[in-house]
Amino acid sequence: MTGLAELVRVSNQVAATSSRLAKIRELADFLRPLEREEIEIALPYLSGDIRQGKLAVGYAALQSARASAASAPGLRLQDVDRVFQTLKQVKGKGAAEQRTALLRALFQRATAEEQGFLVRLIVGELRQGALEGIMVEVVAAAAGLPAADVRRAVAFAGVIAPVAAAALSGGASALAQFSVQLMQPVLPMLAQPAEDMHAALAALGTALIEWKLDGARVQVHKSAADVRVYTRNLNEVTARVPEIVAAVRGAAASSLILDGEAIALRPNGRPHPFPVTMSRFGSQQDAAERRAELPLSVFFFDCLYIDGDMLFDHPTRERRDALARALPPALVTPALITNDADEAERFYQEALAAGHEGVMAKALDAPYEAGRRGAGWLKVKRARTLDLVVLAAEWGHGRRRGWLSNLHLGARDPATGSFVMLGKTFKGLTDATLAWQTQEFLKREINRDEWTVRLRPELVVEIAFNDLQESSQYPGGLALRFARVKGYRPDKRPEDADTIDTVRRIYQESIA
Ligand code: AMP
């Protein structure tokens, strides 16, 4: 049974060593003797995370839960885990008091050093991306297995802790349960938004730039003549898309896993709107009839498996070569490899001119990160706009001191008549607009604190943004990415602003 004190000790030791190898050795030595459940608890703690996710406990709550320290360590990892589990479940009336009581009881059992660790763990101060990065090697070293095998299993499991528990208790054969098999779809890799082409190339250097088609994600598995098609949510849709089956059945390779986009194109090659493509995926229809009315095209952009070789861990460049070997060019997404910003921009503009959504820029040496929004894929899309209402504004800093600058933006909720905050921006504001808005905001002030002035929701502003992402921070569950001000819309009243339903629809369309 392992105690928290031992984990704190190794965590401090690792923080004090700069040698990567020494860190790996120390962490591996610590993990090796742990029990299965302890591994699942300890592994996230070591990189500053908690397996329950965020606990929503702030400094203030921690302050009021302060207790005198225990003189000797006695907390087991399971004890801490159980308290976190309960904290996560406490909701509703009296929740704050209950949380404080739970935390106080935990702190009373912890030594001063353990208390310090727990506080920093809870508020997220210990989070260390770099350590997370070496954990694959730690688990491999602790289990005596090749790091590549552990990395691959993590790609399929999506998180490392269960893989670590399996590897340490069951060795190589237990890892195999996380491998991919033909006709068992895996979660697709997702992309992160980039502000523009320039930012994408600055992040990736030389990159593979591909058309981003606004259709439906498809993962196609082929084993000899057996071909199956799965959606992004891993539903099987083989019977609905006979033309995709036929296209892949004719491929040069005998077994394949392909990742791509299905899209309905007009006779002139331009795409139909997204809902038209999606109409082919409904279940209640005669596939042959629908195919004749609205044929689908398919463009593959990744090859994850070819004739017995698993390619997930291989760099983009190699997976792309495999794709070219397996399929005729007409089935491969148009692409360009470049580090030249002008050339990339031209390709992006061509994609837009052809009616597509934008481009994907992909790191040439990145692996395929199943189920993850990997930093190796950046999407550059034509910006969209929404008319939103300014709910509050934060005072500017530096050159903007004295001006209300960072806008809190909300969409209208037709059900309640109130506004749902979607994000903030201080971008796109000229000095003249800053001066004007500061004056207008102060006329509409409801109240303020040190940083923020809250306003009557009366001013409509047109906002350009590149993307929407799920967010636990905002009340609508969605947040704008790369939002910037295009201009105020004095011609519009708050009742004319875009609704949260519209925003949700845009998001739903973007994730199909
Ligand atoms: P988004 O939904 O905006 O996050 O963009 C990711 C989606 O773009 C993927 O799930 C695919 O369905 C789609 N997509 C279109 N073209 C590509 C491409 N060349 N590479 C990767 N994904 C693509």
mmCIF file with all atom_site columns, C-alpha atoms in Angstrom, residues 140-216:
data_model
loop_
_atom_site.group_PDB
_atom_site.id
_atom_site.type_symbol
_atom_site.label_atom_id
_atom_site.label_alt_id
_atom_site.label_comp_id
_atom_site.label_asym_id
_atom_site.label_entity_id
_atom_site.label_seq_id
_atom_site.pdbx_PDB_ins_code
_atom_site.Cartn_x
_atom_site.Cartn_y
_atom_site.Cartn_z
_atom_site.occupancy
_atom_site.B_iso_or_equiv
_atom_site.pdbx_formal_charge
_atom_site.auth_seq_id
_atom_site.auth_comp_id
_atom_site.auth_asym_id
_atom_site.auth_atom_id
_atom_site.pdbx_PDB_model_num
ATOM 1  C CA . ALA A 1 140 ? 7.785   1.605  -20.596 1.00 0.00 ? 140 ALA A CA 1
ATOM 2  C CA . ALA A 1 141 ? 10.803  1.593  -18.244 1.00 0.00 ? 141 ALA A CA 1
ATOM 3  C CA . ALA A 1 142 ? 8.711   0.461  -15.272 1.00 0.00 ? 142 ALA A CA 1
ATOM 4  C CA . ALA A 1 143 ? 7.094   -2.363 -17.240 1.00 0.00 ? 143 ALA A CA 1
ATOM 5  C CA . GLY A 1 144 ? 10.212  -3.299 -19.244 1.00 0.00 ? 144 GLY A CA 1
ATOM 6  C CA . LEU A 1 145 ? 8.398   -2.792 -22.562 1.00 0.00 ? 145 LEU A CA 1
ATOM 7  C CA . PRO A 1 146 ? 9.322   -0.808 -25.700 1.00 0.00 ? 146 PRO A CA 1
ATOM 8  C CA . ALA A 1 147 ? 8.190   2.837  -25.465 1.00 0.00 ? 147 ALA A CA 1
ATOM 9  C CA . ALA A 1 148 ? 6.696   2.631  -28.968 1.00 0.00 ? 148 ALA A CA 1
ATOM 10 C CA . ASP A 1 149 ? 4.301   -0.126 -27.816 1.00 0.00 ? 149 ASP A CA 1
ATOM 11 C CA . VAL A 1 150 ? 3.198   1.936  -24.845 1.00 0.00 ? 150 VAL A CA 1
ATOM 12 C CA . ARG A 1 151 ? 2.780   5.034  -27.019 1.00 0.00 ? 151 ARG A CA 1
ATOM 13 C CA . ARG A 1 152 ? 0.626   3.138  -29.483 1.00 0.00 ? 152 ARG A CA 1
ATOM 14 C CA . ALA A 1 153 ? -1.579  1.724  -26.724 1.00 0.00 ? 153 ALA A CA 1
ATOM 15 C CA . VAL A 1 154 ? -2.014  5.250  -25.323 1.00 0.00 ? 154 VAL A CA 1
ATOM 16 C CA . ALA A 1 155 ? -3.076  6.451  -28.764 1.00 0.00 ? 155 ALA A CA 1
ATOM 17 C CA . PHE A 1 156 ? -5.900  3.917  -28.771 1.00 0.00 ? 156 PHE A CA 1
ATOM 18 C CA . ALA A 1 157 ? -6.862  4.271  -25.123 1.00 0.00 ? 157 ALA A CA 1
ATOM 19 C CA . GLY A 1 158 ? -6.792  8.085  -25.319 1.00 0.00 ? 158 GLY A CA 1
ATOM 20 C CA . VAL A 1 159 ? -5.315  8.359  -21.802 1.00 0.00 ? 159 VAL A CA 1
ATOM 21 C CA . ILE A 1 160 ? -2.204  6.882  -20.261 1.00 0.00 ? 160 ILE A CA 1
ATOM 22 C CA . ALA A 1 161 ? -3.326  5.741  -16.799 1.00 0.00 ? 161 ALA A CA 1
ATOM 23 C CA . PRO A 1 162 ? -5.258  2.584  -17.785 1.00 0.00 ? 162 PRO A CA 1
ATOM 24 C CA . VAL A 1 163 ? -2.479  1.656  -20.211 1.00 0.00 ? 163 VAL A CA 1
ATOM 25 C CA . ALA A 1 164 ? 0.078   2.012  -17.421 1.00 0.00 ? 164 ALA A CA 1
ATOM 26 C CA . ALA A 1 165 ? -2.026  -0.119 -15.090 1.00 0.00 ? 165 ALA A CA 1
ATOM 27 C CA . ALA A 1 166 ? -2.367  -2.827 -17.745 1.00 0.00 ? 166 ALA A CA 1
ATOM 28 C CA . ALA A 1 167 ? 1.298   -2.730 -18.767 1.00 0.00 ? 167 ALA A CA 1
ATOM 29 C CA . LEU A 1 168 ? 2.549   -3.010 -15.197 1.00 0.00 ? 168 LEU A CA 1
ATOM 30 C CA . SER A 1 169 ? 0.197   -5.748 -14.152 1.00 0.00 ? 169 SER A CA 1
ATOM 31 C CA . GLY A 1 170 ? -0.090  -7.772 -17.358 1.00 0.00 ? 170 GLY A CA 1
ATOM 32 C CA . GLY A 1 171 ? 2.938   -6.897 -19.503 1.00 0.00 ? 171 GLY A CA 1
ATOM 33 C CA . ALA A 1 172 ? 2.964   -7.010 -23.296 1.00 0.00 ? 172 ALA A CA 1
ATOM 34 C CA . SER A 1 173 ? -0.098  -9.196 -23.642 1.00 0.00 ? 173 SER A CA 1
ATOM 35 C CA . ALA A 1 174 ? -2.196  -6.784 -21.575 1.00 0.00 ? 174 ALA A CA 1
ATOM 36 C CA . LEU A 1 175 ? -1.076  -3.924 -23.819 1.00 0.00 ? 175 LEU A CA 1
ATOM 37 C CA . ALA A 1 176 ? -2.414  -5.758 -26.837 1.00 0.00 ? 176 ALA A CA 1
ATOM 38 C CA . GLN A 1 177 ? -5.974  -5.037 -25.720 1.00 0.00 ? 177 GLN A CA 1
ATOM 39 C CA . PHE A 1 178 ? -5.334  -1.417 -26.703 1.00 0.00 ? 178 PHE A CA 1
ATOM 40 C CA . SER A 1 179 ? -4.264  -2.204 -30.242 1.00 0.00 ? 179 SER A CA 1
ATOM 41 C CA . VAL A 1 180 ? -6.234  -1.561 -33.355 1.00 0.00 ? 180 VAL A CA 1
ATOM 42 C CA . GLN A 1 181 ? -7.818  -4.309 -35.355 1.00 0.00 ? 181 GLN A CA 1
ATOM 43 C CA . LEU A 1 182 ? -9.335  -4.368 -38.758 1.00 0.00 ? 182 LEU A CA 1
ATOM 44 C CA . MET A 1 183 ? -13.091 -3.758 -38.623 1.00 0.00 ? 183 MET A CA 1
ATOM 45 C CA . GLN A 1 184 ? -12.794 -2.132 -35.206 1.00 0.00 ? 184 GLN A CA 1
ATOM 46 C CA . PRO A 1 185 ? -12.916 1.618  -35.734 1.00 0.00 ? 185 PRO A CA 1
ATOM 47 C CA . VAL A 1 186 ? -10.652 3.919  -33.718 1.00 0.00 ? 186 VAL A CA 1
ATOM 48 C CA . LEU A 1 187 ? -11.369 7.446  -32.605 1.00 0.00 ? 187 LEU A CA 1
ATOM 49 C CA . PRO A 1 188 ? -10.282 9.887  -35.285 1.00 0.00 ? 188 PRO A CA 1
ATOM 50 C CA . MET A 1 189 ? -7.553  12.454 -34.750 1.00 0.00 ? 189 MET A CA 1
ATOM 51 C CA . LEU A 1 190 ? -8.871  16.006 -34.498 1.00 0.00 ? 190 LEU A CA 1
ATOM 52 C CA . ALA A 1 191 ? -7.304  19.338 -35.333 1.00 0.00 ? 191 ALA A CA 1
ATOM 53 C CA . GLN A 1 192 ? -6.569  22.517 -33.447 1.00 0.00 ? 192 GLN A CA 1
ATOM 54 C CA . PRO A 1 193 ? -7.540  25.853 -34.939 1.00 0.00 ? 193 PRO A CA 1
ATOM 55 C CA . ALA A 1 194 ? -4.865  28.237 -36.190 1.00 0.00 ? 194 ALA A CA 1
ATOM 56 C CA . GLU A 1 195 ? -5.415  31.945 -36.520 1.00 0.00 ? 195 GLU A CA 1
ATOM 57 C CA . ASP A 1 196 ? -4.312  32.045 -40.158 1.00 0.00 ? 196 ASP A CA 1
ATOM 58 C CA . MET A 1 197 ? -1.987  30.384 -42.669 1.00 0.00 ? 197 MET A CA 1
ATOM 59 C CA . HIS A 1 198 ? 0.960   32.387 -41.441 1.00 0.00 ? 198 HIS A CA 1
ATOM 60 C CA . ALA A 1 199 ? 0.499   31.260 -37.831 1.00 0.00 ? 199 ALA A CA 1
ATOM 61 C CA . ALA A 1 200 ? 0.078   27.634 -38.947 1.00 0.00 ? 200 ALA A CA 1
ATOM 62 C CA . LEU A 1 201 ? 3.335   27.620 -40.905 1.00 0.00 ? 201 LEU A CA 1
ATOM 63 C CA . ALA A 1 202 ? 5.159   29.441 -38.113 1.00 0.00 ? 202 ALA A CA 1
ATOM 64 C CA . ALA A 1 203 ? 4.113   26.627 -35.762 1.00 0.00 ? 203 ALA A CA 1
ATOM 65 C CA . LEU A 1 204 ? 4.845   23.711 -38.079 1.00 0.00 ? 204 LEU A CA 1
ATOM 66 C CA . GLY A 1 205 ? 7.710   24.789 -40.343 1.00 0.00 ? 205 GLY A CA 1
ATOM 67 C CA . THR A 1 206 ? 7.499   22.764 -43.535 1.00 0.00 ? 206 THR A CA 1
ATOM 68 C CA . ALA A 1 207 ? 3.994   21.336 -43.589 1.00 0.00 ? 207 ALA A CA 1
ATOM 69 C CA . LEU A 1 208 ? 1.613   19.229 -45.585 1.00 0.00 ? 208 LEU A CA 1
ATOM 70 C CA . ILE A 1 209 ? -1.225  21.537 -46.582 1.00 0.00 ? 209 ILE A CA 1
ATOM 71 C CA . GLU A 1 210 ? -4.446  19.859 -47.657 1.00 0.00 ? 210 GLU A CA 1
ATOM 72 C CA . TRP A 1 211 ? -7.858  21.011 -48.736 1.00 0.00 ? 211 TRP A CA 1
ATOM 73 C CA . LYS A 1 212 ? -10.279 20.969 -45.853 1.00 0.00 ? 212 LYS A CA 1
ATOM 74 C CA . LEU A 1 213 ? -13.526 19.641 -47.242 1.00 0.00 ? 213 LEU A CA 1
ATOM 75 C CA . ASP A 1 214 ? -16.754 20.398 -45.447 1.00 0.00 ? 214 ASP A CA 1
ATOM 76 C CA . GLY A 1 215 ? -18.281 16.949 -45.598 1.00 0.00 ? 215 GLY A CA 1
ATOM 77 C CA . ALA A 1 216 ? -18.594 13.949 -43.281 1.00 0.00 ? 216 ALA A CA 1
#
